[in-house]
GROMACS .gro file of C-alpha atoms in nm:
model
  207
    1UNK     CA    1   0.006   0.007  -0.047
    2UNK     CA    2   0.299   0.255   0.151
    3UNK     CA    3   0.509   0.185  -0.210
    4UNK     CA    4   0.242   0.183  -0.431
    5UNK     CA    5   0.114   0.533  -0.268
    6UNK     CA    6   0.427   0.697  -0.238
    7UNK     CA    7   0.483   0.605  -0.555
    8UNK     CA    8   0.275   0.799  -0.759
    9UNK     CA    9   0.283   1.119  -0.475
   10UNK     CA   10   0.685   1.073  -0.565
   11UNK     CA   11   0.629   1.051  -0.955
   12UNK     CA   12   0.291   1.369  -0.991
   13UNK     CA   13   0.604   1.540  -0.649
   14UNK     CA   14   0.735   1.717  -1.068
   15UNK     CA   15   0.369   1.898  -1.145
   16UNK     CA   16   0.341   1.609  -1.372
   17UNK     CA   17   0.381   1.215  -1.381
   18UNK     CA   18   0.497   1.066  -1.707
   19UNK     CA   19   0.451   0.782  -1.920
   20UNK     CA   20   0.791   0.656  -1.813
   21UNK     CA   21   0.729   0.717  -1.498
   22UNK     CA   22   0.360   0.520  -1.519
   23UNK     CA   23   0.515   0.259  -1.731
   24UNK     CA   24   0.821   0.212  -1.352
   25UNK     CA   25   0.506   0.107  -1.182
   26UNK     CA   26   0.369  -0.127  -1.366
   27UNK     CA   27   0.748  -0.242  -1.439
   28UNK     CA   28   0.718  -0.286  -1.043
   29UNK     CA   29   0.345  -0.442  -1.092
   30UNK     CA   30   0.475  -0.668  -1.309
   31UNK     CA   31   0.808  -0.717  -1.153
   32UNK     CA   32   0.606  -0.848  -0.800
   33UNK     CA   33   0.372  -1.079  -1.028
   34UNK     CA   34   0.078  -0.971  -0.905
   35UNK     CA   35  -0.307  -1.045  -0.983
   36UNK     CA   36  -0.573  -0.874  -1.172
   37UNK     CA   37  -0.724  -0.755  -0.875
   38UNK     CA   38  -0.368  -0.618  -0.667
   39UNK     CA   39  -0.289  -0.481  -1.011
   40UNK     CA   40  -0.600  -0.205  -0.971
   41UNK     CA   41  -0.563  -0.220  -0.677
   42UNK     CA   42  -0.187  -0.175  -0.696
   43UNK     CA   43  -0.271   0.115  -0.988
   44UNK     CA   44  -0.606   0.281  -0.799
   45UNK     CA   45  -0.310   0.264  -0.502
   46UNK     CA   46  -0.092   0.511  -0.752
   47UNK     CA   47  -0.354   0.739  -0.838
   48UNK     CA   48  -0.418   0.846  -0.443
   49UNK     CA   49  -0.068   0.917  -0.428
   50UNK     CA   50  -0.060   1.195  -0.711
   51UNK     CA   51  -0.378   1.322  -0.588
   52UNK     CA   52  -0.312   1.730  -0.433
   53UNK     CA   53  -0.465   1.589  -0.106
   54UNK     CA   54  -0.261   1.266  -0.085
   55UNK     CA   55  -0.142   1.285   0.305
   56UNK     CA   56   0.214   1.114   0.222
   57UNK     CA   57   0.305   1.204   0.598
   58UNK     CA   58   0.030   1.015   0.744
   59UNK     CA   59   0.061   0.691   0.481
   60UNK     CA   60   0.441   0.684   0.623
   61UNK     CA   61   0.387   0.706   0.997
   62UNK     CA   62   0.204   0.385   0.954
   63UNK     CA   63   0.501   0.221   0.697
   64UNK     CA   64   0.731   0.305   1.026
   65UNK     CA   65   0.484   0.132   1.271
   66UNK     CA   66   0.415  -0.179   1.032
   67UNK     CA   67   0.768  -0.237   0.950
   68UNK     CA   68   0.903  -0.086   1.275
   69UNK     CA   69   1.369  -0.038   1.287
   70UNK     CA   70   1.372  -0.321   1.052
   71UNK     CA   71   1.674  -0.155   0.751
   72UNK     CA   72   1.684  -0.426   0.504
   73UNK     CA   73   1.261  -0.360   0.411
   74UNK     CA   74   1.285   0.059   0.530
   75UNK     CA   75   1.590   0.001   0.204
   76UNK     CA   76   1.354  -0.169   0.006
   77UNK     CA   77   1.115   0.060   0.041
   78UNK     CA   78   1.343   0.349  -0.011
   79UNK     CA   79   1.427   0.108  -0.347
   80UNK     CA   80   1.068   0.097  -0.528
   81UNK     CA   81   1.166   0.496  -0.446
   82UNK     CA   82   1.420   0.602  -0.628
   83UNK     CA   83   1.331   0.367  -0.965
   84UNK     CA   84   0.950   0.560  -0.940
   85UNK     CA   85   1.200   0.924  -0.939
   86UNK     CA   86   1.506   0.844  -1.212
   87UNK     CA   87   1.157   0.652  -1.452
   88UNK     CA   88   1.240   1.028  -1.616
   89UNK     CA   89   1.637   0.990  -1.654
   90UNK     CA   90   1.660   1.330  -1.367
   91UNK     CA   91   1.572   1.326  -1.013
   92UNK     CA   92   1.361   1.687  -0.982
   93UNK     CA   93   1.451   1.908  -0.635
   94UNK     CA   94   1.086   1.819  -0.523
   95UNK     CA   95   1.145   1.424  -0.622
   96UNK     CA   96   1.422   1.457  -0.346
   97UNK     CA   97   1.200   1.666  -0.148
   98UNK     CA   98   0.989   1.397  -0.086
   99UNK     CA   99   1.268   1.191  -0.091
  100UNK     CA  100   1.437   1.250   0.177
  101UNK     CA  101   1.147   1.441   0.406
  102UNK     CA  102   1.055   0.910   0.326
  103UNK     CA  103   1.332   0.868   0.443
  104UNK     CA  104   1.338   1.145   0.781
  105UNK     CA  105   1.019   0.993   0.905
  106UNK     CA  106   1.194   0.661   0.843
  107UNK     CA  107   1.460   0.622   1.019
  108UNK     CA  108   1.703   0.634   0.738
  109UNK     CA  109   2.052   0.809   0.773
  110UNK     CA  110   2.093   1.025   0.513
  111UNK     CA  111   2.381   0.849   0.423
  112UNK     CA  112   2.234   0.604   0.355
  113UNK     CA  113   2.054   0.756   0.112
  114UNK     CA  114   2.311   0.925  -0.062
  115UNK     CA  115   2.472   0.552  -0.103
  116UNK     CA  116   2.145   0.429  -0.224
  117UNK     CA  117   2.112   0.652  -0.457
  118UNK     CA  118   2.421   0.575  -0.663
  119UNK     CA  119   2.372   0.244  -0.629
  120UNK     CA  120   2.019   0.252  -0.799
  121UNK     CA  121   2.081   0.565  -1.072
  122UNK     CA  122   2.434   0.298  -1.179
  123UNK     CA  123   2.189   0.038  -1.192
  124UNK     CA  124   1.897   0.275  -1.341
  125UNK     CA  125   2.158   0.317  -1.621
  126UNK     CA  126   2.280   0.037  -1.634
  127UNK     CA  127   1.964  -0.104  -1.728
  128UNK     CA  128   1.840   0.107  -1.986
  129UNK     CA  129   2.163   0.170  -2.198
  130UNK     CA  130   2.136  -0.123  -2.428
  131UNK     CA  131   2.010  -0.203  -2.755
  132UNK     CA  132   1.661  -0.265  -2.788
  133UNK     CA  133   1.524  -0.282  -2.434
  134UNK     CA  134   1.803  -0.560  -2.367
  135UNK     CA  135   2.024  -0.391  -2.128
  136UNK     CA  136   2.446  -0.319  -2.229
  137UNK     CA  137   2.754  -0.518  -2.041
  138UNK     CA  138   2.760  -0.320  -1.698
  139UNK     CA  139   3.056  -0.091  -1.712
  140UNK     CA  140   3.300  -0.121  -1.436
  141UNK     CA  141   3.241   0.199  -1.338
  142UNK     CA  142   2.890   0.184  -1.344
  143UNK     CA  143   2.961  -0.164  -1.079
  144UNK     CA  144   3.190   0.050  -0.806
  145UNK     CA  145   2.858   0.240  -0.734
  146UNK     CA  146   2.630  -0.124  -0.731
  147UNK     CA  147   2.861  -0.137  -0.507
  148UNK     CA  148   2.894   0.159  -0.279
  149UNK     CA  149   3.243   0.141  -0.324
  150UNK     CA  150   3.543   0.343  -0.479
  151UNK     CA  151   3.767   0.250  -0.740
  152UNK     CA  152   4.016   0.242  -0.522
  153UNK     CA  153   3.844   0.004  -0.318
  154UNK     CA  154   4.117  -0.325  -0.207
  155UNK     CA  155   4.005  -0.697  -0.247
  156UNK     CA  156   3.922  -0.704   0.103
  157UNK     CA  157   3.635  -0.480   0.038
  158UNK     CA  158   3.501  -0.484  -0.260
  159UNK     CA  159   3.486  -0.860  -0.114
  160UNK     CA  160   3.254  -0.716   0.191
  161UNK     CA  161   3.098  -0.472   0.057
  162UNK     CA  162   2.948  -0.755  -0.213
  163UNK     CA  163   2.838  -0.996   0.072
  164UNK     CA  164   2.731  -0.734   0.319
  165UNK     CA  165   2.496  -0.598  -0.045
  166UNK     CA  166   2.386  -1.028  -0.124
  167UNK     CA  167   2.330  -0.995   0.297
  168UNK     CA  168   2.098  -0.722   0.275
  169UNK     CA  169   1.889  -0.860  -0.035
  170UNK     CA  170   1.847  -1.217  -0.011
  171UNK     CA  171   1.492  -1.295  -0.038
  172UNK     CA  172   1.461  -1.520   0.219
  173UNK     CA  173   1.550  -1.305   0.489
  174UNK     CA  174   1.378  -1.037   0.337
  175UNK     CA  175   1.037  -1.203   0.358
  176UNK     CA  176   1.186  -1.361   0.708
  177UNK     CA  177   1.161  -0.980   0.812
  178UNK     CA  178   0.773  -0.907   0.684
  179UNK     CA  179   0.868  -0.881   0.293
  180UNK     CA  180   0.536  -0.901   0.130
  181UNK     CA  181   0.556  -1.260  -0.099
  182UNK     CA  182   0.551  -1.060  -0.371
  183UNK     CA  183   0.769  -0.764  -0.332
  184UNK     CA  184   1.030  -1.147  -0.356
  185UNK     CA  185   1.105  -1.116  -0.768
  186UNK     CA  186   1.186  -0.730  -0.682
  187UNK     CA  187   1.487  -0.893  -0.434
  188UNK     CA  188   1.568  -1.203  -0.662
  189UNK     CA  189   1.646  -0.916  -1.019
  190UNK     CA  190   1.842  -0.651  -0.735
  191UNK     CA  191   2.105  -0.987  -0.610
  192UNK     CA  192   2.137  -1.069  -0.941
  193UNK     CA  193   2.222  -0.676  -1.069
  194UNK     CA  194   2.505  -0.685  -0.775
  195UNK     CA  195   2.656  -1.018  -0.861
  196UNK     CA  196   2.664  -0.870  -1.232
  197UNK     CA  197   2.895  -0.575  -1.083
  198UNK     CA  198   3.143  -0.776  -0.825
  199UNK     CA  199   3.143  -1.010  -1.164
  200UNK     CA  200   3.232  -0.742  -1.400
  201UNK     CA  201   3.520  -0.572  -1.050
  202UNK     CA  202   3.704  -0.890  -1.056
  203UNK     CA  203   3.698  -0.955  -1.437
  204UNK     CA  204   3.814  -0.627  -1.409
  205UNK     CA  205   4.101  -0.683  -1.085
  206UNK     CA  206   4.163  -1.064  -1.314
  207UNK     CA  207   4.065  -1.205  -0.990
   0.00000   0.00000   0.00000
């Protein structure tokens, strides 16, 4: 409920909802493999979020009560909103303002948000850079950004970053902490992207 309604608010934050943003919302629904009734409900929630009187703070407070302090679930929620924000290739200042408000409400640190923002931006760039809708080979620059590390990181630091991210996004672990089963596919796709980034860095370093 929070994911799709807040997504609607994020997409409307710059004044209008673009076709790319609608496509991203539908893509997330597709990844979740929602039933026809669930998809209808998700679209209704997305449209509610677009309204001028959408109670964003109330929805975020409710989400906070539901998930408590479970960083992995907070991270998944923020990741989904970042996908929506970058759907039209640029983060509008109003979209950033709403995302920061969500982080503040959920007590998701600014440092983590900045790192996650860079990682999702790199992941989105990788997914959109292919020809004919097929992602191109991941670049070393994007690989480091996806793992939230500097190119100067040691081999040991690269491995630690990879293991940490895989642990954070492991679908079974997330479900055990309360992630709706419908969101498992998103977590699985994110895990695949992290593995691709790690393999690219290993290849570049000859590991």
